[in-house]
Tab-separated table of C-alpha atoms in Angstrom:
chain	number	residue	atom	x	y	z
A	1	UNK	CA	0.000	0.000	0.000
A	2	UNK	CA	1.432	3.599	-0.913
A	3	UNK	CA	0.048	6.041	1.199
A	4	UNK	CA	-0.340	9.994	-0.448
A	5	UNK	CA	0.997	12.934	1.056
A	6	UNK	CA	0.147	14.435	4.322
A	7	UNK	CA	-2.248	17.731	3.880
A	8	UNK	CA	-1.250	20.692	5.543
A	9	UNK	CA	-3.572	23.400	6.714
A	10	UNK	CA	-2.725	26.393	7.894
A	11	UNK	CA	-4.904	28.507	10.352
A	12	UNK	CA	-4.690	32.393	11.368
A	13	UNK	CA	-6.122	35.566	12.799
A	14	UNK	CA	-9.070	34.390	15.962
A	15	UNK	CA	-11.259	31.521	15.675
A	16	UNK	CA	-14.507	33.230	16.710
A	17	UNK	CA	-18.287	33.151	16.072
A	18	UNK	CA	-19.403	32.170	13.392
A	19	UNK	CA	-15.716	30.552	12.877
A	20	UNK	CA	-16.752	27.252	13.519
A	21	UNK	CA	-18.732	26.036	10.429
A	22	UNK	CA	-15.486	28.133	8.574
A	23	UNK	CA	-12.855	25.828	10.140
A	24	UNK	CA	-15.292	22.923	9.761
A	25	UNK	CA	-15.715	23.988	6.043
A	26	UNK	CA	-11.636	23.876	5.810
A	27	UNK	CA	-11.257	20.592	7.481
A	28	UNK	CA	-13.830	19.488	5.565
A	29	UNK	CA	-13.079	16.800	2.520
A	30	UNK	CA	-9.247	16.370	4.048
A	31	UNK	CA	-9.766	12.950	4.997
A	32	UNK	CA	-11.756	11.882	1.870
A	33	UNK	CA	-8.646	10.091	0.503
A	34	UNK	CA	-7.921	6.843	1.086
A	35	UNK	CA	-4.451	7.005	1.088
A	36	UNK	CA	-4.117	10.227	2.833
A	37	UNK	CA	-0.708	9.764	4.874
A	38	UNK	CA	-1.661	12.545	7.390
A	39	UNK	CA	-2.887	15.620	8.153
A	40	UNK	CA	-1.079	18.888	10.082
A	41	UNK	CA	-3.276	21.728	11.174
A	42	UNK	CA	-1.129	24.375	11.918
A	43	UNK	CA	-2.532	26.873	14.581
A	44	UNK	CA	0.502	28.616	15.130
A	45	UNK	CA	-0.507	32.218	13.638
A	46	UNK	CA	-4.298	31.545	15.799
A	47	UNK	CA	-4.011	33.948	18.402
A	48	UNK	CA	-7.655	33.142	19.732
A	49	UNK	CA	-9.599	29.871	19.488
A	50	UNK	CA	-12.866	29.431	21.145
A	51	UNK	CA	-14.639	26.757	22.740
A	52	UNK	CA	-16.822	25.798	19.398
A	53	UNK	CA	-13.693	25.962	17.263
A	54	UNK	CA	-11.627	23.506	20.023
A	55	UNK	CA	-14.648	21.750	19.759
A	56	UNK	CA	-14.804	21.324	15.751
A	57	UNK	CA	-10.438	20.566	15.693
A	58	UNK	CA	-11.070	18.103	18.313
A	59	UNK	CA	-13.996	16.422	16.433
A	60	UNK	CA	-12.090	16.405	13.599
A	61	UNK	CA	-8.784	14.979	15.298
A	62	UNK	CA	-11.304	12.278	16.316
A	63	UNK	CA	-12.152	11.275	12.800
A	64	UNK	CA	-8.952	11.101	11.528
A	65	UNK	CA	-8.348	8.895	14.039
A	66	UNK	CA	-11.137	6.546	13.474
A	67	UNK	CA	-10.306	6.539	9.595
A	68	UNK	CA	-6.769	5.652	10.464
A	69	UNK	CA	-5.460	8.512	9.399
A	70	UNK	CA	-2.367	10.250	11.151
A	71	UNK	CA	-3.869	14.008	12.309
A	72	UNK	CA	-1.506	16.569	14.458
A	73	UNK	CA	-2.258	20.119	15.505
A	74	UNK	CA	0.810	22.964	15.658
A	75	UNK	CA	-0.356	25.280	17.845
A	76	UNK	CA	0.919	27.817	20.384
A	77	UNK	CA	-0.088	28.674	23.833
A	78	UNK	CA	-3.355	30.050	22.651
A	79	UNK	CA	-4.329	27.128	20.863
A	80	UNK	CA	-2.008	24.292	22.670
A	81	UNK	CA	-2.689	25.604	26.202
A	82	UNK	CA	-7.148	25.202	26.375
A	83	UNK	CA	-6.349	21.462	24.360
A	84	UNK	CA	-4.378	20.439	27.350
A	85	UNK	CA	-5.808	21.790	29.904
A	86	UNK	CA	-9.419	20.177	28.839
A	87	UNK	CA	-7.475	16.708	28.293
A	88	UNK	CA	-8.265	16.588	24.262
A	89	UNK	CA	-7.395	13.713	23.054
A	90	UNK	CA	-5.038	15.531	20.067
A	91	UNK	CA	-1.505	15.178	19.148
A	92	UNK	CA	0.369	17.893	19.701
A	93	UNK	CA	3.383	19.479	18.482
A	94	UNK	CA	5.664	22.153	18.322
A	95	UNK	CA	6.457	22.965	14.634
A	96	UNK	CA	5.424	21.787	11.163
A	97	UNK	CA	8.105	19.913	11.114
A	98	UNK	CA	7.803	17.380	14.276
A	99	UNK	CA	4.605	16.906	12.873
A	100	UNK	CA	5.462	16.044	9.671
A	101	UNK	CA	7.852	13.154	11.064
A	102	UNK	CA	5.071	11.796	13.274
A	103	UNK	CA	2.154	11.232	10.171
A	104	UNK	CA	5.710	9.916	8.174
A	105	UNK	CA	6.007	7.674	11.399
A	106	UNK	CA	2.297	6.957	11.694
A	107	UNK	CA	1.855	6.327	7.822
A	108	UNK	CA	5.071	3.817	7.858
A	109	UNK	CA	3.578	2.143	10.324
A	110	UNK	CA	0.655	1.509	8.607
A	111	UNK	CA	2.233	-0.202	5.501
């Protein structure tokens, strides 16, 4: 089995009302490929993310995992701090580039 490339997304600005069904509508269709070797949501440039927002990444995190598919956020303390301190259930990392060598490690894996 080849697996494809991993997607990355890149956030910015606040995630706000009505942001929500706007970050769903990104995330949206990203795990519609089989072979899809990961995906990286970078939150880095996010200076604001609100509970519906967490709410939608997590959701999505959580589909990605049941499709098998490796998913990790980038984020900074405005993003990476409310994930851990609620206990989400979301790989996290520090840079694009960790998390491009964990959905590398993840999609290897799965070969």
């Amino acid at each position: 089995m080849i697996l494809g490339p991993t997607v990355l997304l890149s956030l910015s600005g606040t995630a706000d009302d009505p942001q929500p069904a706007r970050l769903a509508d990104a995330l949206a269709g990203l795990l519609d490929d089989p072979t899809a070797g990961g995906v990286v949501v970078d939150a880095t440039s996010v200076d604001f993310m609100n509970s519906p927002s967490l709410a939608t990444l997590m959701d999505f995190c959580g589909a990605a995992r049941y499709e098998q598919v490796a998913c990790v956020v980038v984020a900074s303390r405005p993003v990476a701090r409310p994930l851990r301190m609620i206990g989400a259930d979301v790989e996290l990392r520090r840079n694009v580039g960790e998390a491009l060598a964990y959905c590398d490690a993840q999609a290897a894996m799965r070969v």
